[in-house]
Tab-separated table of N, CA, C and O and ligand atoms in Angstrom:
chain	number	residue	atom	x	y	z
P	125	MET	N	114.606	125.290	146.004
P	125	MET	CA	113.317	125.781	145.507
P	125	MET	C	113.265	125.692	143.987
P	125	MET	O	112.336	125.185	143.397
P	126	ARG	N	114.330	126.186	143.376
P	126	ARG	CA	114.431	126.139	141.921
P	126	ARG	C	114.248	124.716	141.393
P	126	ARG	O	113.520	124.470	140.439
P	127	ARG	N	114.950	123.823	142.105
P	127	ARG	CA	114.955	122.443	141.651
P	127	ARG	C	113.546	121.847	141.673
P	127	ARG	O	113.136	121.110	140.767
P	128	ILE	N	112.780	122.211	142.724
P	128	ILE	CA	111.410	121.695	142.818
P	128	ILE	C	110.569	122.238	141.663
P	128	ILE	O	109.803	121.508	141.025
P	129	ALA	N	110.766	123.519	141.363
P	129	ALA	CA	110.027	124.113	140.248
P	129	ALA	C	110.285	123.336	138.958
P	129	ALA	O	109.368	123.028	138.205
P	130	TRP	N	111.538	123.007	138.732
P	130	TRP	CA	111.872	122.244	137.525
P	130	TRP	C	111.194	120.878	137.529
P	130	TRP	O	110.675	120.426	136.507
P	131	ALA	N	111.213	120.269	138.707
P	131	ALA	CA	110.599	118.942	138.799
P	131	ALA	C	109.109	119.028	138.491
P	131	ALA	O	108.552	118.198	137.764
P	132	VAL	N	108.462	120.076	138.986
P	132	VAL	CA	107.034	120.243	138.727
P	132	VAL	C	106.800	120.454	137.230
P	132	VAL	O	105.915	119.855	136.621
P	133	MET	N	107.639	121.315	136.638
P	133	MET	CA	107.517	121.564	135.201
P	133	MET	C	107.653	120.280	134.402
P	133	MET	O	106.868	119.990	133.500
P	134	ALA	N	108.688	119.513	134.774
P	134	ALA	CA	108.930	118.275	134.038
P	134	ALA	C	107.734	117.335	134.204
P	134	ALA	O	107.299	116.685	133.254
P	135	GLY	N	107.197	117.323	135.430
P	135	GLY	CA	106.050	116.467	135.694
P	135	GLY	C	104.863	116.875	134.837
P	135	GLY	O	104.208	116.038	134.210
P	136	LEU	N	104.616	118.182	134.759
P	136	LEU	CA	103.494	118.663	133.965
P	136	LEU	C	103.671	118.295	132.494
P	136	LEU	O	102.739	117.878	131.823
P	137	LEU	N	104.905	118.457	132.038
P	137	LEU	CA	105.185	118.129	130.653
P	137	LEU	C	104.898	116.659	130.372
P	137	LEU	O	104.317	116.294	129.360
P	138	TRP	N	105.324	115.847	131.351
P	138	TRP	CA	105.141	114.411	131.175
P	138	TRP	C	103.647	114.088	131.114
P	138	TRP	O	103.184	113.333	130.272
P	139	ILE	N	102.888	114.731	132.005
P	139	ILE	CA	101.442	114.472	132.015
P	139	ILE	C	100.819	114.915	130.687
P	139	ILE	O	100.013	114.218	130.096
P	140	ALA	N	101.261	116.091	130.216
P	140	ALA	CA	100.713	116.596	128.960
P	140	ALA	C	100.964	115.600	127.829
P	140	ALA	O	100.067	115.298	127.042
P	141	THR	N	102.161	115.069	127.764
P	141	THR	CA	102.483	114.115	126.709
P	141	THR	C	101.649	112.851	126.861
P	141	THR	O	101.100	112.331	125.888
P	142	ALA	N	101.566	112.390	128.111
P	142	ALA	CA	100.832	111.150	128.346
P	142	ALA	C	99.364	111.315	127.956
P	142	ALA	O	98.777	110.433	127.337
P	143	THR	N	98.771	112.461	128.285
P	143	THR	CA	97.362	112.660	127.951
P	143	THR	C	97.196	112.753	126.447
P	143	THR	O	96.249	112.213	125.896
P	144	ALA	N	98.121	113.459	125.816
P	144	ALA	CA	98.018	113.583	124.366
P	144	ALA	C	98.028	112.200	123.736
P	144	ALA	O	97.284	111.916	122.809
P	145	GLN	N	98.860	111.326	124.275
P	145	GLN	CA	98.946	109.990	123.698
P	145	GLN	C	97.671	109.190	123.932
P	145	GLN	O	97.232	108.460	123.067
P	146	SER	N	97.063	109.359	125.095
P	146	SER	CA	95.876	108.553	125.351
P	146	SER	C	94.684	109.066	124.544
P	146	SER	O	93.705	108.364	124.379
P	147	ASN	N	94.786	110.290	123.999
P	147	ASN	CA	93.717	110.764	123.126
P	147	ASN	C	93.841	110.215	121.713
P	147	ASN	O	92.946	110.365	120.912
P	148	PHE	N	94.960	109.629	121.431
P	148	PHE	CA	95.180	109.110	120.081
P	148	PHE	C	94.285	107.902	119.833
P	148	PHE	O	94.222	106.985	120.635
P	149	SER	N	93.565	107.939	118.730
P	149	SER	CA	92.696	106.816	118.422
P	149	SER	C	93.459	105.773	117.626
P	149	SER	O	94.134	106.100	116.658
P	150	PRO	N	93.356	104.531	118.018
P	150	PRO	CA	94.094	103.489	117.313
P	150	PRO	C	93.557	103.262	115.898
P	150	PRO	O	94.247	102.726	115.053
P	151	ARG	N	92.318	103.686	115.651
P	151	ARG	CA	91.776	103.521	114.308
P	151	ARG	C	92.504	104.501	113.391
P	151	ARG	O	92.488	105.693	113.614
P	152	ASP	N	93.184	103.988	112.387
P	152	ASP	CA	93.991	104.879	111.564
P	152	ASP	C	93.318	105.197	110.236
P	152	ASP	O	93.925	105.713	109.332
P	153	GLU	N	92.048	104.889	110.115
P	153	GLU	CA	91.327	105.219	108.889
P	153	GLU	C	90.051	105.964	109.249
P	153	GLU	O	89.439	105.691	110.273
P	154	ASN	N	89.679	106.886	108.383
P	154	ASN	CA	88.414	107.591	108.537
P	154	ASN	C	87.674	107.521	107.213
P	154	ASN	O	88.304	107.427	106.158
P	155	PRO	N	86.346	107.607	107.267
P	155	PRO	CA	85.608	107.607	105.995
P	155	PRO	C	86.116	108.693	105.053
P	155	PRO	O	86.150	108.499	103.844
P	156	GLU	N	86.560	109.819	105.628
P	156	GLU	CA	87.008	110.955	104.810
P	156	GLU	C	88.278	110.628	104.023
P	156	GLU	O	88.633	111.354	103.100
P	157	ASP	N	88.975	109.545	104.405
P	157	ASP	CA	90.178	109.179	103.661
P	157	ASP	C	89.835	108.604	102.288
P	157	ASP	O	90.717	108.424	101.463
P	158	PHE	N	88.570	108.291	102.069
P	158	PHE	CA	88.197	107.594	100.852
P	158	PHE	C	87.292	108.481	99.993
P	158	PHE	O	86.707	109.436	100.502
P	159	PRO	N	87.217	108.173	98.704
P	159	PRO	CA	86.498	109.084	97.805
P	159	PRO	C	85.071	109.323	98.277
P	159	PRO	O	84.387	108.386	98.688
P	160	PRO	N	84.632	110.571	98.226
P	160	PRO	CA	83.272	110.875	98.655
P	160	PRO	C	82.257	110.257	97.706
P	160	PRO	O	82.558	109.977	96.546
P	161	GLY	N	81.073	110.034	98.186
P	161	GLY	CA	80.011	109.478	97.360
P	161	GLY	C	78.884	109.019	98.246
P	161	GLY	O	79.081	108.818	99.454
P	162	ALA	N	77.720	108.845	97.653
P	162	ALA	CA	76.573	108.385	98.426
P	162	ALA	C	76.886	107.023	99.025
P	162	ALA	O	77.357	106.130	98.331
P	163	GLY	N	76.659	106.881	100.303
P	163	GLY	CA	76.839	105.589	100.954
P	163	GLY	C	78.257	105.321	101.438
P	163	GLY	O	78.536	104.240	101.940
P	164	ARG	N	79.138	106.318	101.305
P	164	ARG	CA	80.515	106.052	101.711
P	164	ARG	C	80.614	105.704	103.197
P	164	ARG	O	81.223	104.703	103.559
P	165	ASP	N	80.006	106.512	104.032
P	165	ASP	CA	80.141	106.280	105.464
P	165	ASP	C	79.508	104.954	105.870
P	165	ASP	O	80.077	104.192	106.656
P	166	GLU	N	78.346	104.652	105.301
P	166	GLU	CA	77.670	103.388	105.607
P	166	GLU	C	78.574	102.214	105.228
P	166	GLU	O	78.730	101.259	105.989
P	167	THR	N	79.162	102.311	104.029
P	167	THR	CA	80.011	101.227	103.551
P	167	THR	C	81.246	101.100	104.438
P	167	THR	O	81.622	100.000	104.848
P	168	PHE	N	81.845	102.240	104.729
P	168	PHE	CA	83.046	102.240	105.563
P	168	PHE	C	82.783	101.526	106.882
P	168	PHE	O	83.514	100.626	107.278
P	169	TYR	N	81.702	101.910	107.541
P	169	TYR	CA	81.467	101.323	108.865
P	169	TYR	C	80.997	99.877	108.776
P	169	TYR	O	81.275	99.080	109.668
P	170	ALA	N	80.321	99.516	107.698
P	170	ALA	CA	79.889	98.128	107.541
P	170	ALA	C	81.104	97.213	107.406
P	170	ALA	O	81.119	96.115	107.946
P	171	CYS	N	82.113	97.679	106.701
P	171	CYS	CA	83.249	96.804	106.420
P	171	CYS	C	84.329	96.908	107.492
P	171	CYS	O	85.007	95.926	107.768
P	172	THR	N	84.508	98.074	108.093
P	172	THR	CA	85.590	98.225	109.054
P	172	THR	C	85.238	97.656	110.423
P	172	THR	O	86.042	97.725	111.340
P	173	ALA	N	84.048	97.088	110.551
P	173	ALA	CA	83.771	96.326	111.762
P	173	ALA	C	84.791	95.203	111.891
P	173	ALA	O	85.115	94.777	112.992
P	174	CYS	N	85.315	94.746	110.771
P	174	CYS	CA	86.238	93.604	110.805
P	174	CYS	C	87.619	93.891	110.248
P	174	CYS	O	88.581	93.316	110.713
P	175	HIS	N	87.708	94.705	109.225
P	175	HIS	CA	89.046	94.929	108.651
P	175	HIS	C	89.148	96.335	108.091
P	175	HIS	O	88.159	97.016	107.907
P	176	GLY	N	90.362	96.712	107.801
P	176	GLY	CA	90.613	98.037	107.269
P	176	GLY	C	89.884	98.245	105.948
P	176	GLY	O	89.641	97.293	105.206
P	177	PHE	N	89.552	99.500	105.688
P	177	PHE	CA	88.850	99.766	104.440
P	177	PHE	C	89.809	99.735	103.248
P	177	PHE	O	89.379	99.602	102.111
P	178	LYS	N	91.100	99.837	103.523
P	178	LYS	CA	92.065	99.753	102.422
P	178	LYS	C	91.957	98.413	101.715
P	178	LYS	O	92.115	98.331	100.509
P	179	LEU	N	91.675	97.384	102.487
P	179	LEU	CA	91.497	96.053	101.907
P	179	LEU	C	90.374	96.076	100.877
P	179	LEU	O	90.421	95.392	99.852
P	180	VAL	N	89.354	96.876	101.143
P	180	VAL	CA	88.232	97.022	100.212
P	180	VAL	C	88.641	97.938	99.059
P	180	VAL	O	88.438	97.632	97.884
P	181	ALA	N	89.275	99.069	99.430
P	181	ALA	CA	89.566	100.106	98.440
P	181	ALA	C	90.579	99.652	97.398
P	181	ALA	O	90.643	100.219	96.313
P	182	GLN	N	91.362	98.637	97.715
P	182	GLN	CA	92.363	98.224	96.729
P	182	GLN	C	91.780	97.247	95.700
P	182	GLN	O	92.468	96.860	94.779
P	183	GLN	N	90.522	96.871	95.864
P	183	GLN	CA	89.876	95.998	94.889
P	183	GLN	C	89.164	96.839	93.840
P	183	GLN	O	88.814	97.988	94.078
P	184	GLY	N	88.940	96.241	92.691
P	184	GLY	CA	88.091	96.864	91.686
P	184	GLY	C	87.217	95.779	91.112
P	184	GLY	O	87.702	94.796	90.576
P	185	MET	N	85.906	95.932	91.270
P	185	MET	CA	85.024	94.836	90.867
P	185	MET	C	83.737	95.362	90.263
P	185	MET	O	83.378	96.523	90.441
P	186	THR	N	83.063	94.472	89.566
P	186	THR	CA	81.722	94.796	89.078
P	186	THR	C	80.749	94.710	90.249
P	186	THR	O	81.072	94.159	91.303
P	187	ARG	N	79.544	95.214	90.011
P	187	ARG	CA	78.525	95.158	91.060
P	187	ARG	C	78.265	93.716	91.480
P	187	ARG	O	78.166	93.421	92.674
P	188	ALA	N	78.213	92.810	90.489
P	188	ALA	CA	77.941	91.404	90.806
P	188	ALA	C	79.064	90.820	91.661
P	188	ALA	O	78.816	90.053	92.595
P	189	GLN	N	80.294	91.212	91.342
P	189	GLN	CA	81.419	90.685	92.126
P	189	GLN	C	81.433	91.258	93.537
P	189	GLN	O	81.745	90.552	94.502
P	190	TRP	N	81.080	92.519	93.657
P	190	TRP	CA	80.975	93.112	94.996
P	190	TRP	C	79.886	92.395	95.782
P	190	TRP	O	80.030	92.116	96.968
P	191	ASP	N	78.783	92.098	95.076
P	191	ASP	CA	77.686	91.389	95.726
P	191	ASP	C	78.177	90.034	96.241
P	191	ASP	O	77.885	89.645	97.377
P	192	ASP	N	78.960	89.343	95.402
P	192	ASP	CA	79.530	88.064	95.824
P	192	ASP	C	80.449	88.236	97.036
P	192	ASP	O	80.473	87.392	97.928
P	193	SER	N	81.227	89.315	97.024
P	193	SER	CA	82.132	89.551	98.157
P	193	SER	C	81.347	89.695	99.446
P	193	SER	O	81.759	89.178	100.485
P	194	ILE	N	80.240	90.410	99.368
P	194	ILE	CA	79.434	90.569	100.582
P	194	ILE	C	78.898	89.214	101.027
P	194	ILE	O	78.933	88.887	102.220
P	195	ASP	N	78.448	88.405	100.049
P	195	ASP	CA	77.993	87.056	100.408
P	195	ASP	C	79.110	86.256	101.067
P	195	ASP	O	78.881	85.514	102.026
P	196	LEU	N	80.307	86.438	100.525
P	196	LEU	CA	81.457	85.726	101.087
P	196	LEU	C	81.723	86.158	102.533
P	196	LEU	O	82.018	85.337	103.398
P	197	MET	N	81.625	87.470	102.761
P	197	MET	CA	81.828	87.986	104.121
P	197	MET	C	80.782	87.381	105.060
P	197	MET	O	81.070	87.084	106.217
P	198	ILE	N	79.565	87.219	104.558
P	198	ILE	CA	78.486	86.673	105.384
P	198	ILE	C	78.723	85.177	105.632
P	198	ILE	O	78.682	84.706	106.775
P	199	ARG	N	79.017	84.440	104.556
P	199	ARG	CA	79.178	82.993	104.673
P	199	ARG	C	80.421	82.620	105.458
P	199	ARG	O	80.391	81.804	106.361
P	200	ARG	N	81.545	83.240	105.060
P	200	ARG	CA	82.801	82.773	105.616
P	200	ARG	C	83.183	83.475	106.912
P	200	ARG	O	83.870	82.920	107.749
P	201	HIS	N	82.760	84.721	107.036
P	201	HIS	CA	83.243	85.490	108.177
P	201	HIS	C	82.153	85.939	109.130
P	201	HIS	O	82.373	86.800	109.966
P	202	ASN	N	80.965	85.389	108.966
P	202	ASN	CA	79.861	85.702	109.872
P	202	ASN	C	79.505	87.182	109.913
P	202	ASN	O	79.131	87.707	110.954
P	203	MET	N	79.632	87.841	108.791
P	203	MET	CA	79.150	89.220	108.746
P	203	MET	C	77.638	89.184	108.886
P	203	MET	O	76.975	88.353	108.274
P	204	PRO	N	77.090	90.060	109.738
P	204	PRO	CA	75.630	90.106	109.847
P	204	PRO	C	75.040	90.535	108.503
P	204	PRO	O	75.429	91.581	107.989
P	205	PRO	N	74.161	89.758	107.913
P	205	PRO	CA	73.664	90.088	106.573
P	205	PRO	C	72.920	91.424	106.582
P	205	PRO	O	72.020	91.614	107.390
P	206	PRO	N	73.316	92.345	105.709
P	206	PRO	CA	72.599	93.619	105.636
P	206	PRO	C	71.235	93.399	104.980
P	206	PRO	O	71.083	92.473	104.183
P	207	ASP	N	70.252	94.234	105.354
P	207	ASP	CA	68.978	94.095	104.643
P	207	ASP	C	69.133	94.666	103.228
P	207	ASP	O	70.155	95.251	102.892
P	208	ASP	N	68.091	94.459	102.401
P	208	ASP	CA	68.210	94.805	100.983
P	208	ASP	C	68.559	96.272	100.772
P	208	ASP	O	69.325	96.623	99.886
P	209	LYS	N	68.008	97.103	101.621
P	209	LYS	CA	68.239	98.542	101.459
P	209	LYS	C	69.701	98.883	101.756
P	209	LYS	O	70.357	99.571	100.978
P	210	ASP	N	70.216	98.367	102.859
P	210	ASP	CA	71.605	98.637	103.220
P	210	ASP	C	72.561	98.044	102.180
P	210	ASP	O	73.568	98.639	101.828
P	211	ARG	N	72.215	96.870	101.723
P	211	ARG	CA	73.076	96.220	100.737
P	211	ARG	C	73.139	97.057	99.462
P	211	ARG	O	74.206	97.232	98.876
P	212	ALA	N	71.994	97.604	99.066
P	212	ALA	CA	71.965	98.435	97.859
P	212	ALA	C	72.810	99.692	98.045
P	212	ALA	O	73.543	100.092	97.140
P	213	VAL	N	72.737	100.291	99.229
P	213	VAL	CA	73.525	101.498	99.507
P	213	VAL	C	75.016	101.188	99.375
P	213	VAL	O	75.778	101.902	98.720
P	214	VAL	N	75.420	100.083	100.001
P	214	VAL	CA	76.824	99.679	99.975
P	214	VAL	C	77.259	99.351	98.539
P	214	VAL	O	78.310	99.791	98.066
P	215	LEU	N	76.422	98.592	97.834
P	215	LEU	CA	76.770	98.203	96.464
P	215	LEU	C	76.865	99.411	95.541
P	215	LEU	O	77.753	99.479	94.693
P	216	ASN	N	75.967	100.360	95.726
P	216	ASN	CA	76.024	101.561	94.890
P	216	ASN	C	77.355	102.264	95.067
P	216	ASN	O	77.981	102.686	94.093
P	217	TYR	N	77.773	102.379	96.312
P	217	TYR	CA	79.036	103.076	96.563
P	217	TYR	C	80.215	102.287	95.988
P	217	TYR	O	81.070	102.833	95.298
P	218	LEU	N	80.251	100.995	96.258
P	218	LEU	CA	81.377	100.176	95.807
P	218	LEU	C	81.450	100.136	94.282
P	218	LEU	O	82.520	100.251	93.689
P	219	GLU	N	80.293	99.990	93.657
P	219	GLU	CA	80.272	99.889	92.196
P	219	GLU	C	80.758	101.192	91.558
P	219	GLU	O	81.530	101.180	90.599
P	220	THR	N	80.313	102.316	92.121
P	220	THR	CA	80.692	103.609	91.549
P	220	THR	C	82.144	103.943	91.843
P	220	THR	O	82.850	104.483	90.994
P	221	THR	N	82.583	103.628	93.049
P	221	THR	CA	83.883	104.100	93.484
P	221	THR	C	85.005	103.133	93.137
P	221	THR	O	86.118	103.554	92.834
P	222	TYR	N	84.724	101.839	93.155
P	222	TYR	CA	85.759	100.853	92.905
P	222	TYR	C	85.348	99.890	91.800
P	222	TYR	O	85.185	98.688	92.036
P	223	PRO	N	85.185	100.406	90.584
P	223	PRO	CA	84.849	99.535	89.457
P	223	PRO	C	86.083	98.742	89.016
P	223	PRO	O	87.191	99.036	89.465
P	224	PRO	N	85.905	97.744	88.156
P	224	PRO	CA	87.026	96.894	87.746
P	224	PRO	C	88.113	97.693	87.028
P	224	PRO	O	87.805	98.647	86.301
P	225	ARG	N	89.368	97.257	87.217
P	225	ARG	CA	90.519	97.796	86.483
P	225	ARG	C	90.534	99.311	86.395
P	225	ARG	O	90.544	99.898	85.324
P	226	LEU	N	90.522	99.918	87.525
P	226	LEU	CA	90.631	101.369	87.555
P	226	LEU	C	92.088	101.756	87.298
P	226	LEU	O	92.977	101.137	87.854
P	227	PRO	N	92.332	102.763	86.476
P	227	PRO	CA	93.734	103.143	86.242
P	227	PRO	C	94.457	103.496	87.543
P	227	PRO	O	95.570	103.045	87.769
P	228	ALA	N	93.809	104.272	88.390
P	228	ALA	CA	94.428	104.616	89.673
P	228	ALA	C	93.938	103.630	90.719
P	228	ALA	O	93.270	103.981	91.673
P	229	ALA	N	94.278	102.352	90.509
P	229	ALA	CA	93.680	101.283	91.310
P	229	ALA	C	93.804	101.533	92.809
P	229	ALA	O	92.882	101.265	93.557
P	230	ARG	N	94.937	102.045	93.227
P	230	ARG	CA	95.147	102.170	94.650
P	230	ARG	C	94.307	103.263	95.309
P	230	ARG	O	93.764	103.088	96.371
P	231	GLY	N	94.205	104.373	94.645
P	231	GLY	CA	93.520	105.490	95.288
P	231	GLY	C	92.028	105.494	95.070
P	231	GLY	O	91.334	106.314	95.646
P	232	GLY	N	91.528	104.561	94.243
P	232	GLY	CA	90.113	104.613	93.941
P	232	GLY	C	89.819	105.729	92.965
P	232	GLY	O	90.703	106.185	92.240
P	233	TRP	N	88.616	106.176	92.951
P	233	TRP	CA	88.195	107.212	92.011
P	233	TRP	C	88.954	108.495	92.273
P	233	TRP	O	89.061	108.926	93.414
P	234	GLN	N	89.494	109.077	91.212
P	234	GLN	CA	90.227	110.326	91.357
P	234	GLN	C	89.481	111.433	90.622
P	234	GLN	O	89.126	111.264	89.462
P	235	ASN	N	89.292	112.508	91.284
P	235	ASN	CA	88.648	113.648	90.654
P	235	ASN	C	89.634	114.312	89.708
P	235	ASN	O	90.651	114.846	90.146
P	236	PRO	N	89.359	114.275	88.410
P	236	PRO	CA	90.326	114.832	87.449
P	236	PRO	C	90.488	116.340	87.596
P	236	PRO	O	91.447	116.921	87.096
P	237	PHE	N	89.557	116.989	88.276
P	237	PHE	CA	89.628	118.444	88.412
P	237	PHE	C	90.240	118.870	89.740
P	237	PHE	O	90.351	120.051	90.022
P	238	ALA	N	90.614	117.889	90.544
P	238	ALA	CA	91.062	118.208	91.896
P	238	ALA	C	92.450	118.867	91.923
P	238	ALA	O	92.794	119.525	92.873
P	239	LYS	N	93.242	118.661	90.862
P	239	LYS	CA	94.627	119.141	90.922
P	239	LYS	C	94.750	120.656	90.853
P	239	LYS	O	94.023	121.319	90.226
T	148	HEC	C1	82.280	90.000	110.053
T	148	HEC	C2	83.565	90.417	109.607
T	148	HEC	C3	83.690	91.069	108.246
T	148	HEC	C4	82.948	92.094	107.741
T	148	HEC	C5	81.808	92.867	108.393
T	148	HEC	C6	83.492	92.373	106.434
T	148	HEC	N1	84.535	91.528	106.166
T	148	HEC	FE1	85.636	91.483	104.479
T	148	HEC	N2	86.879	90.099	105.301
T	148	HEC	C7	86.731	89.552	106.549
T	148	HEC	C8	87.886	88.721	106.828
T	148	HEC	C9	88.113	87.947	108.128
T	148	HEC	C10	88.723	88.786	105.701
T	148	HEC	C11	90.100	88.103	105.574
T	148	HEC	C12	90.440	87.564	104.263
T	148	HEC	C13	89.702	86.300	103.886
T	148	HEC	O1	89.999	85.229	104.457
T	148	HEC	O2	88.847	86.349	102.982
T	148	HEC	C14	88.052	89.657	104.754
T	148	HEC	C15	88.539	89.967	103.488
T	148	HEC	C16	87.904	90.791	102.571
T	148	HEC	C17	88.340	91.031	101.210
T	148	HEC	C18	89.566	90.431	100.570
T	148	HEC	C19	89.188	89.073	100.051
T	148	HEC	C20	90.288	88.433	99.284
T	148	HEC	O3	89.970	87.412	98.654
T	148	HEC	O4	91.418	88.904	99.341
T	148	HEC	C21	87.450	91.862	100.631
T	148	HEC	C22	87.452	92.411	99.214
T	148	HEC	C23	86.450	92.162	101.623
T	148	HEC	N3	86.753	91.494	102.787
T	148	HEC	C24	85.393	92.997	101.415
T	148	HEC	C25	84.503	93.377	102.391
T	148	HEC	C26	83.497	94.402	102.199
T	148	HEC	C27	83.245	95.164	100.899
T	148	HEC	C28	82.851	94.515	103.388
T	148	HEC	C29	81.731	95.494	103.731
T	148	HEC	C30	80.579	95.513	102.881
T	148	HEC	C31	83.420	93.550	104.306
T	148	HEC	N4	84.428	92.896	103.666
T	148	HEC	C32	83.002	93.352	105.607
T	148	HEC	C33	85.686	89.769	107.416
T	148	HEC	C34	84.702	90.724	107.258
C-alpha cells in the first residue's frame, strides 16, 4: 500500500513538472525588457515577427538610418510595409531610444535616476 502511495506521489510530481514546462513560453523577450517609451510595444511586435529585438536594440542610428533599415527589411526580407502612421510610431521610438553612439550601447537608453 505504501509503495503505491509513493508511486502516485511521484506520478503527480512528474505531471506537475511536465505541466510547468509546457507553460513555458519559448519567446524569451518581452517589450518590458526594453526601455519604456511611446511606441515601444508597437516597435517590439513589428520587429519580433522575424527576429529578436536585441538585434534591434544593439544598434544605434539616426532617424534616417532607422528609416533605411525598415526599407531594407521590406526590400530584402519581405517585411509587410507599415503605413505612414505606424512607421512614424516605430521611428519615433527607435530614434529616441537607440540614437547613434550611445554610451551604454548595449542596454539602450538608461535612466540616470534609476539607480
Ligand atoms: C519580415 C521579417 C523581418 C521583419 C518584420 C523585421 N526584420 Fe529586421 N531582419 C530580418 C532578417 C531576416 C535579418 C537578418 C540579417 C540580414 O540579413 O540583414 C534582419 C536583420 C536586421 C538588422 C541587422 C542588420 C544588419 O545589417 O546587421 C536590423 C538592425 C534590423 N533587422 C532591424 C529591424 C527593425 C528595426 C525591424 C522592425 C521595425 C525589423 N528589423 C523587422 C527580417 C525582418
